[in-house]
Amino acid sequence: MSRFLYYLIFTNMMAIITTPIPRILLVQSEDGAIGSMLVGTAAGMIFMYITIKFFIRFPGMDFIDLLQAYTSNRVRIPVTIYFAIFWYISGLITLIMTVFLLITFLTPVMSIYTITCSIVITVFFGVLLKSKSVLFTMEIVVILLIPVALLMFFKLFTASEVDWDQTRLAIMHINQMPKYSSIVATSFMFLGCSNLIIFNRYFKEQQHVSMLSLVFISLFAVLMLVTSYFIPIGLSGFDRIEQLIFPWTSSADSVRMKFGIIERVIFIFMFLFVTLAFVSIIIHWHISYKLILSVFRLKALQFQQQNFTPFLVVLVFSLLGIWLTALLTQYQLYHYTSLFYYTIPLFVAILFFTMMAIKKGASK
């Protein structure tokens, strides 16, 4: 597989720390979280395999091209609008989560509008980049974050502050029945391959999905889930884990580096968190923006050879993001995010239905 496809998959998996997914799993630590992670991982790997195999059949064509070539407007337009909304909300969740985290741990006296606008302005120009530039930006970020992530993971797993007896206590609840909310939350981290609906245009060579690639991806997913679930329990205790609003951040803040320039792991984590958040928002909103532009362009915004519809779309994204960030509370964010994750099976069903429609049209 192309290295960019690995980047899309791994970036989405690592970006779960910028979402409420760890808290959703930890809240249900006594109510089937481990079983839910196992089921969600299996379902996610099946989804990933089917999605990648589908796009392999159409090298150099994104989902917009496929819908226009092999389906009617009655299918193309509503499906495109639905996917645009889905990807926008995915990026919006990360934006709001990042703002709340910065206010809580770094800038408690700064206005929420100041923080949100500073993020949105950067994202605004990132979304307007060409899709190929977004891929290269993601590659640079991933390469730069690899040593930072390795250092943080090493320190978290080897920290003396981690009480492994608490993690063993959590494992004792493996016999609990999986819960729907935890299953869909886990499966969200495997949706990175669905970003091919836009970026497949740049995969013009025939891709191959080997068993070794799937094993490597699944091992990385398990590592992220184990770190997201068991390390906070080991640091904060199994009985108190439900009280943490930001389990990852609180866990990183509990670990010290005895020797080194940076004493607290929280600083390493915050750098990793904010960087991943920016990349995740840009990718999700860029896909949403491309999908919307494939449906309509306003002729009234045409000036000479330049159409300003893209700027209008991203401006609406930004203003809506600022408004919702200021409107929602932390508890509302977790509640509405859980409801959003409930719709993931609907998203998968629509995607697979559309894939079958495209295959049928292509066969004719």
Short mmCIF file of C-alpha atoms in Angstrom, two decimals:
data_model
loop_
_atom_site.label_atom_id
_atom_site.label_comp_id
_atom_site.label_asym_id
_atom_site.label_seq_id
_atom_site.Cartn_x
_atom_site.Cartn_y
_atom_site.Cartn_z
CA MET A 1 0.00 0.00 0.00
CA SER A 2 1.02 3.61 -0.53
CA ARG A 3 2.71 5.32 2.39
CA PHE A 4 0.05 8.04 2.24
CA LEU A 5 -2.65 5.45 2.88
CA TYR A 6 -0.77 4.34 5.98
CA TYR A 7 -0.56 7.98 7.06
CA LEU A 8 -4.32 8.44 6.66
CA ILE A 9 -5.04 5.32 8.69
CA PHE A 10 -2.49 5.91 11.45
CA THR A 11 -3.26 9.62 11.79
CA ASN A 12 -6.94 8.85 12.35
CA MET A 13 -6.03 6.17 14.91
CA MET A 14 -3.69 8.44 16.84
CA ALA A 15 -6.22 11.27 16.67
CA ILE A 16 -8.55 9.40 19.03
CA ILE A 17 -6.72 11.22 21.83
CA THR A 18 -8.25 14.43 20.42
CA THR A 19 -11.79 13.01 20.70
CA PRO A 20 -14.03 11.88 23.58
CA ILE A 21 -13.47 8.22 22.63
CA PRO A 22 -11.11 7.39 25.56
CA ARG A 23 -13.58 8.82 28.08
CA ILE A 24 -16.50 6.94 26.49
CA LEU A 25 -14.57 3.68 26.91
CA LEU A 26 -13.36 4.46 30.43
CA VAL A 27 -16.81 5.43 31.68
CA GLN A 28 -17.94 1.91 30.74
CA SER A 29 -14.88 0.22 32.25
CA GLU A 30 -17.15 -1.88 34.47
CA ASP A 31 -19.76 -2.39 31.80
CA GLY A 32 -18.23 -4.20 28.84
CA ALA A 33 -15.58 -1.76 27.57
CA ILE A 34 -12.95 -4.45 26.88
CA GLY A 35 -15.38 -6.67 24.97
CA SER A 36 -16.61 -3.62 23.07
CA MET A 37 -13.05 -2.78 22.02
CA LEU A 38 -12.54 -6.32 20.74
CA VAL A 39 -15.78 -6.26 18.75
CA GLY A 40 -15.14 -2.72 17.49
CA THR A 41 -11.62 -3.66 16.38
CA ALA A 42 -12.85 -6.69 14.44
CA ALA A 43 -15.64 -4.67 12.79
CA GLY A 44 -13.24 -1.84 12.01
CA MET A 45 -10.70 -4.11 10.35
CA ILE A 46 -13.44 -5.67 8.19
CA PHE A 47 -14.65 -2.21 7.20
CA MET A 48 -11.10 -1.13 6.37
CA TYR A 49 -10.43 -4.19 4.21
CA ILE A 50 -13.65 -3.80 2.21
CA THR A 51 -13.18 -0.04 1.72
CA ILE A 52 -9.56 -0.27 0.58
CA LYS A 53 -10.35 -3.18 -1.77
CA PHE A 54 -13.12 -1.10 -3.33
CA PHE A 55 -10.93 1.92 -4.06
CA ILE A 56 -8.14 -0.31 -5.37
CA ARG A 57 -10.46 -1.18 -8.26
CA PHE A 58 -10.59 2.48 -9.34
CA PRO A 59 -7.05 3.90 -9.17
CA GLY A 60 -6.82 7.65 -9.74
CA MET A 61 -10.55 8.23 -9.19
CA ASP A 62 -12.08 9.75 -6.08
CA PHE A 63 -15.62 9.12 -4.86
CA ILE A 64 -16.90 12.28 -6.56
CA ASP A 65 -15.69 11.01 -9.94
CA LEU A 66 -17.19 7.58 -9.31
CA LEU A 67 -20.57 8.99 -8.29
CA GLN A 68 -20.71 11.25 -11.33
CA ALA A 69 -19.68 8.45 -13.70
CA TYR A 70 -21.72 5.53 -12.42
CA THR A 71 -24.72 6.85 -10.46
CA SER A 72 -27.61 9.23 -11.05
CA ASN A 73 -28.05 12.64 -9.41
CA ARG A 74 -30.79 11.17 -7.21
CA VAL A 75 -28.10 9.08 -5.53
CA ARG A 76 -25.09 11.36 -5.92
CA ILE A 77 -26.40 14.61 -4.43
CA PRO A 78 -27.96 13.35 -1.14
CA VAL A 79 -25.08 10.94 -0.52
CA THR A 80 -22.51 13.66 -1.12
CA ILE A 81 -24.30 16.11 1.19
CA TYR A 82 -24.59 13.47 3.92
CA PHE A 83 -20.90 12.62 3.73
CA ALA A 84 -19.99 16.32 3.77
CA ILE A 85 -21.96 16.78 7.01
CA PHE A 86 -20.45 13.64 8.54
CA TRP A 87 -16.87 14.73 7.85
CA TYR A 88 -17.53 18.29 9.00
CA ILE A 89 -18.91 17.10 12.35
CA SER A 90 -15.90 14.79 12.78
CA GLY A 91 -13.57 17.77 12.46
CA LEU A 92 -15.82 19.96 14.61
CA ILE A 93 -15.62 17.51 17.52
CA THR A 94 -11.83 17.71 17.44
CA LEU A 95 -11.93 21.51 17.29
CA ILE A 96 -14.19 21.86 20.33
CA MET A 97 -12.26 19.21 22.26
CA THR A 98 -8.97 21.01 21.58
CA VAL A 99 -10.34 24.38 22.71
CA PHE A 100 -11.69 22.90 25.96
CA LEU A 101 -8.38 21.17 26.62
CA LEU A 102 -6.35 24.34 26.08
CA ILE A 103 -8.65 26.34 28.35
CA THR A 104 -8.50 23.72 31.08
CA PHE A 105 -4.76 23.03 31.15
CA LEU A 106 -2.85 25.86 29.45
CA THR A 107 -4.79 29.11 29.07
CA PRO A 108 -7.59 29.24 31.67
CA VAL A 109 -7.79 33.05 31.66
CA MET A 110 -7.88 33.46 27.88
CA SER A 111 -11.17 34.08 26.08
CA ILE A 112 -12.70 31.07 24.38
CA TYR A 113 -13.21 33.18 21.26
CA THR A 114 -9.52 34.10 21.13
CA ILE A 115 -8.42 30.47 21.35
CA THR A 116 -11.01 29.24 18.86
CA CYS A 117 -10.27 31.98 16.33
CA SER A 118 -6.52 31.36 16.52
CA ILE A 119 -7.11 27.69 15.67
CA VAL A 120 -9.75 28.35 13.03
CA ILE A 121 -7.63 30.91 11.16
CA THR A 122 -4.83 28.37 10.73
CA VAL A 123 -7.28 25.63 9.75
CA PHE A 124 -8.98 28.01 7.28
CA PHE A 125 -5.90 28.19 5.06
CA GLY A 126 -5.10 24.51 5.56
CA VAL A 127 -8.51 23.46 4.29
CA LEU A 128 -8.07 25.57 1.14
CA LEU A 129 -4.86 23.77 0.20
CA LYS A 130 -4.84 21.39 -2.72
CA SER A 131 -5.53 17.80 -1.72
CA LYS A 132 -2.00 16.78 -2.68
CA SER A 133 -0.58 19.52 -0.45
CA VAL A 134 -2.72 18.25 2.43
CA LEU A 135 -1.20 14.78 1.97
CA PHE A 136 2.34 16.16 2.01
CA THR A 137 1.55 18.29 5.07
CA MET A 138 0.25 15.20 6.83
CA GLU A 139 3.42 13.30 5.89
CA ILE A 140 5.68 16.00 7.34
CA VAL A 141 3.68 16.11 10.57
CA VAL A 142 3.69 12.33 10.96
CA ILE A 143 7.45 12.10 10.44
CA LEU A 144 8.07 14.89 12.95
CA LEU A 145 5.74 13.37 15.54
CA ILE A 146 7.16 9.83 15.43
CA PRO A 147 10.04 10.47 17.89
CA VAL A 148 7.77 12.56 20.16
CA ALA A 149 5.11 9.84 20.22
CA LEU A 150 7.67 7.09 20.86
CA LEU A 151 9.17 9.05 23.77
CA MET A 152 5.76 9.65 25.32
CA PHE A 153 4.58 6.05 24.93
CA PHE A 154 7.87 4.74 26.35
CA LYS A 155 7.63 7.00 29.37
CA LEU A 156 3.96 6.14 30.01
CA PHE A 157 4.54 2.37 29.87
CA THR A 158 7.68 2.47 32.00
CA ALA A 159 6.58 5.07 34.54
CA SER A 160 6.76 4.00 38.17
CA GLU A 161 3.51 5.88 38.78
CA VAL A 162 1.54 3.28 36.80
CA ASP A 163 -0.16 0.77 39.10
CA TRP A 164 -0.46 -2.36 36.98
CA ASP A 165 -2.63 -4.02 39.62
CA GLN A 166 -5.35 -1.52 38.71
CA THR A 167 -5.11 -2.56 35.04
CA ARG A 168 -5.41 -6.22 36.07
CA LEU A 169 -8.52 -5.27 38.00
CA ALA A 170 -9.92 -3.72 34.83
CA ILE A 171 -9.15 -6.88 32.84
CA MET A 172 -11.27 -8.86 35.31
CA HIS A 173 -14.34 -7.22 33.71
CA ILE A 174 -13.63 -8.77 30.31
CA ASN A 175 -16.61 -11.08 30.76
CA GLN A 176 -19.11 -8.21 30.64
CA MET A 177 -21.31 -7.91 27.55
CA PRO A 178 -20.13 -5.35 24.96
CA LYS A 179 -22.11 -2.11 24.75
CA TYR A 180 -23.20 -0.45 21.53
CA SER A 181 -21.84 2.99 22.46
CA SER A 182 -18.35 1.63 23.12
CA ILE A 183 -18.36 -0.53 19.99
CA VAL A 184 -19.18 2.35 17.65
CA ALA A 185 -16.72 4.65 19.47
CA THR A 186 -13.97 2.08 18.95
CA SER A 187 -14.88 1.57 15.29
CA PHE A 188 -14.53 5.30 14.61
CA MET A 189 -10.74 5.04 14.82
CA PHE A 190 -10.78 2.68 11.81
CA LEU A 191 -12.55 5.13 9.50
CA GLY A 192 -9.31 6.75 8.35
CA CYS A 193 -9.27 4.65 5.20
CA SER A 194 -12.60 6.20 4.15
CA ASN A 195 -10.70 9.46 3.53
CA LEU A 196 -9.90 7.82 0.21
CA ILE A 197 -13.18 9.25 -1.06
CA ILE A 198 -11.15 12.35 -1.90
CA PHE A 199 -7.50 11.31 -1.73
CA ASN A 200 -7.82 8.22 -3.92
CA ARG A 201 -7.40 10.58 -6.88
CA TYR A 202 -3.68 10.70 -6.05
CA PHE A 203 -3.25 6.93 -5.80
CA LYS A 204 -2.88 6.28 -9.50
CA GLU A 205 -0.83 3.12 -9.22
CA GLN A 206 -2.48 -0.18 -8.42
CA GLN A 207 -2.44 -0.79 -4.66
CA HIS A 208 -2.18 -4.16 -2.94
CA VAL A 209 -3.53 -5.10 0.48
CA SER A 210 -1.32 -7.79 1.99
CA MET A 211 -2.02 -9.79 5.11
CA LEU A 212 1.16 -8.35 6.65
CA SER A 213 -0.20 -4.81 6.16
CA LEU A 214 -3.47 -5.69 7.90
CA VAL A 215 -1.62 -7.32 10.80
CA PHE A 216 0.60 -4.25 11.17
CA ILE A 217 -2.38 -1.91 11.15
CA SER A 218 -4.32 -4.04 13.63
CA LEU A 219 -1.34 -4.16 16.01
CA PHE A 220 -1.03 -0.39 15.90
CA ALA A 221 -4.76 -0.05 16.60
CA VAL A 222 -4.47 -2.39 19.58
CA LEU A 223 -1.51 -0.37 20.89
CA MET A 224 -3.53 2.85 20.71
CA LEU A 225 -6.53 1.25 22.44
CA VAL A 226 -4.42 -0.33 25.17
CA THR A 227 -2.63 2.96 25.81
CA SER A 228 -5.86 4.97 25.75
CA TYR A 229 -7.66 2.60 28.11
CA PHE A 230 -5.24 0.90 30.50
CA ILE A 231 -2.65 3.62 31.12
CA PRO A 232 -5.20 6.13 32.53
CA ILE A 233 -6.58 3.34 34.74
CA GLY A 234 -3.09 2.47 35.96
CA LEU A 235 -2.31 6.08 36.79
CA SER A 236 -5.64 7.22 38.24
CA GLY A 237 -7.10 4.01 39.65
CA PHE A 238 -9.93 1.83 38.41
CA ASP A 239 -12.49 3.19 40.87
CA ARG A 240 -11.83 6.87 40.10
CA ILE A 241 -11.35 6.77 36.35
CA GLU A 242 -14.93 7.87 35.62
CA GLN A 243 -14.27 11.21 37.29
CA LEU A 244 -11.68 12.29 34.70
CA ILE A 245 -12.96 14.58 31.94
CA PHE A 246 -9.67 14.43 30.00
CA PRO A 247 -8.21 11.02 30.95
CA TRP A 248 -5.25 11.19 28.55
CA THR A 249 -4.17 14.64 29.69
CA SER A 250 -4.63 13.90 33.37
CA SER A 251 -2.60 10.71 32.96
CA ALA A 252 0.23 12.49 31.14
CA ASP A 253 0.26 15.15 33.85
CA SER A 254 0.77 12.43 36.48
CA VAL A 255 4.11 11.32 35.02
CA ARG A 256 7.42 13.08 35.57
CA MET A 257 10.68 12.77 33.67
CA LYS A 258 13.43 12.62 36.28
CA PHE A 259 16.20 13.45 33.86
CA GLY A 260 15.74 15.68 30.85
CA ILE A 261 15.00 19.19 29.70
CA ILE A 262 11.23 18.64 29.90
CA GLU A 263 10.25 17.59 33.41
CA ARG A 264 6.55 16.92 32.85
CA VAL A 265 5.23 14.53 30.19
CA ILE A 266 2.18 16.80 29.87
CA PHE A 267 4.19 19.20 27.72
CA ILE A 268 5.12 16.43 25.30
CA PHE A 269 1.51 15.28 25.24
CA MET A 270 0.11 18.76 24.61
CA PHE A 271 2.45 19.23 21.65
CA LEU A 272 1.36 15.87 20.24
CA PHE A 273 -2.31 16.56 20.97
CA VAL A 274 -2.48 20.02 19.39
CA THR A 275 -0.49 18.99 16.31
CA LEU A 276 -2.68 15.95 15.70
CA ALA A 277 -5.77 18.07 16.27
CA PHE A 278 -4.77 20.57 13.60
CA VAL A 279 -4.04 17.83 11.07
CA SER A 280 -7.26 15.97 11.89
CA ILE A 281 -9.43 19.09 11.54
CA ILE A 282 -7.79 20.08 8.26
CA ILE A 283 -8.25 16.60 6.76
CA HIS A 284 -11.90 16.26 7.82
CA TRP A 285 -12.92 19.76 6.80
CA HIS A 286 -10.95 19.55 3.55
CA ILE A 287 -12.89 16.44 2.55
CA SER A 288 -16.18 18.05 3.55
CA TYR A 289 -15.29 21.18 1.60
CA LYS A 290 -14.42 19.18 -1.52
CA LEU A 291 -17.67 17.23 -1.32
CA ILE A 292 -19.75 20.40 -1.02
CA LEU A 293 -17.99 22.01 -3.98
CA SER A 294 -18.80 18.95 -6.10
CA VAL A 295 -22.51 19.62 -5.58
CA PHE A 296 -22.76 23.34 -6.14
CA ARG A 297 -20.84 26.49 -7.03
CA LEU A 298 -22.49 29.91 -6.85
CA LYS A 299 -22.25 31.74 -10.16
CA ALA A 300 -22.90 35.00 -8.31
CA LEU A 301 -19.48 34.61 -6.68
CA GLN A 302 -17.70 34.32 -10.02
CA PHE A 303 -15.34 37.24 -10.60
CA GLN A 304 -13.36 37.15 -13.83
CA GLN A 305 -11.61 33.74 -13.76
CA GLN A 306 -11.95 33.20 -10.00
CA ASN A 307 -14.91 31.67 -8.19
CA PHE A 308 -15.08 32.53 -4.50
CA THR A 309 -17.45 29.74 -3.48
CA PRO A 310 -14.58 27.78 -1.81
CA PHE A 311 -13.81 30.77 0.43
CA LEU A 312 -17.50 31.10 1.33
CA VAL A 313 -17.76 27.40 2.22
CA VAL A 314 -14.71 27.45 4.49
CA LEU A 315 -15.85 30.74 6.03
CA VAL A 316 -19.19 29.14 6.93
CA PHE A 317 -17.26 26.17 8.38
CA SER A 318 -15.19 28.53 10.52
CA LEU A 319 -18.04 30.72 11.77
CA LEU A 320 -20.19 27.71 12.61
CA GLY A 321 -17.26 26.13 14.44
CA ILE A 322 -16.65 29.28 16.51
CA TRP A 323 -20.35 29.59 17.38
CA LEU A 324 -20.77 25.95 18.45
CA THR A 325 -17.54 25.95 20.43
CA ALA A 326 -18.74 28.93 22.47
CA LEU A 327 -22.25 27.44 22.79
CA LEU A 328 -21.53 23.92 24.03
CA THR A 329 -20.30 22.82 27.43
CA GLN A 330 -17.91 19.91 28.03
CA TYR A 331 -20.69 17.59 29.15
CA GLN A 332 -22.83 18.54 26.14
CA LEU A 333 -19.87 17.80 23.88
CA TYR A 334 -19.55 14.27 25.26
CA HIS A 335 -23.30 13.71 25.05
CA TYR A 336 -23.70 14.89 21.46
CA THR A 337 -20.51 13.15 20.38
CA SER A 338 -21.86 9.86 21.69
CA LEU A 339 -25.05 10.41 19.69
CA PHE A 340 -22.95 11.16 16.61
CA TYR A 341 -21.01 7.91 17.04
CA TYR A 342 -24.34 6.07 17.22
CA THR A 343 -24.83 6.97 13.54
CA ILE A 344 -21.62 5.27 12.38
CA PRO A 345 -23.49 2.08 11.28
CA LEU A 346 -25.74 4.33 9.15
CA PHE A 347 -22.64 5.92 7.63
CA VAL A 348 -21.16 2.49 6.87
CA ALA A 349 -24.46 1.27 5.38
CA ILE A 350 -24.75 4.30 3.08
CA LEU A 351 -21.11 4.00 2.04
CA PHE A 352 -21.41 0.29 1.24
CA PHE A 353 -24.75 0.80 -0.55
CA THR A 354 -23.16 3.50 -2.70
CA MET A 355 -20.17 1.26 -3.39
CA MET A 356 -22.48 -1.47 -4.65
CA ALA A 357 -24.32 1.05 -6.84
CA ILE A 358 -20.98 2.20 -8.31
CA LYS A 359 -19.87 -1.38 -8.94
CA LYS A 360 -23.15 -2.13 -10.66
CA GLY A 361 -22.86 0.99 -12.82
CA ALA A 362 -19.22 0.24 -13.66
CA SER A 363 -20.05 -3.34 -14.68
CA LYS A 364 -22.51 -2.02 -17.23
#
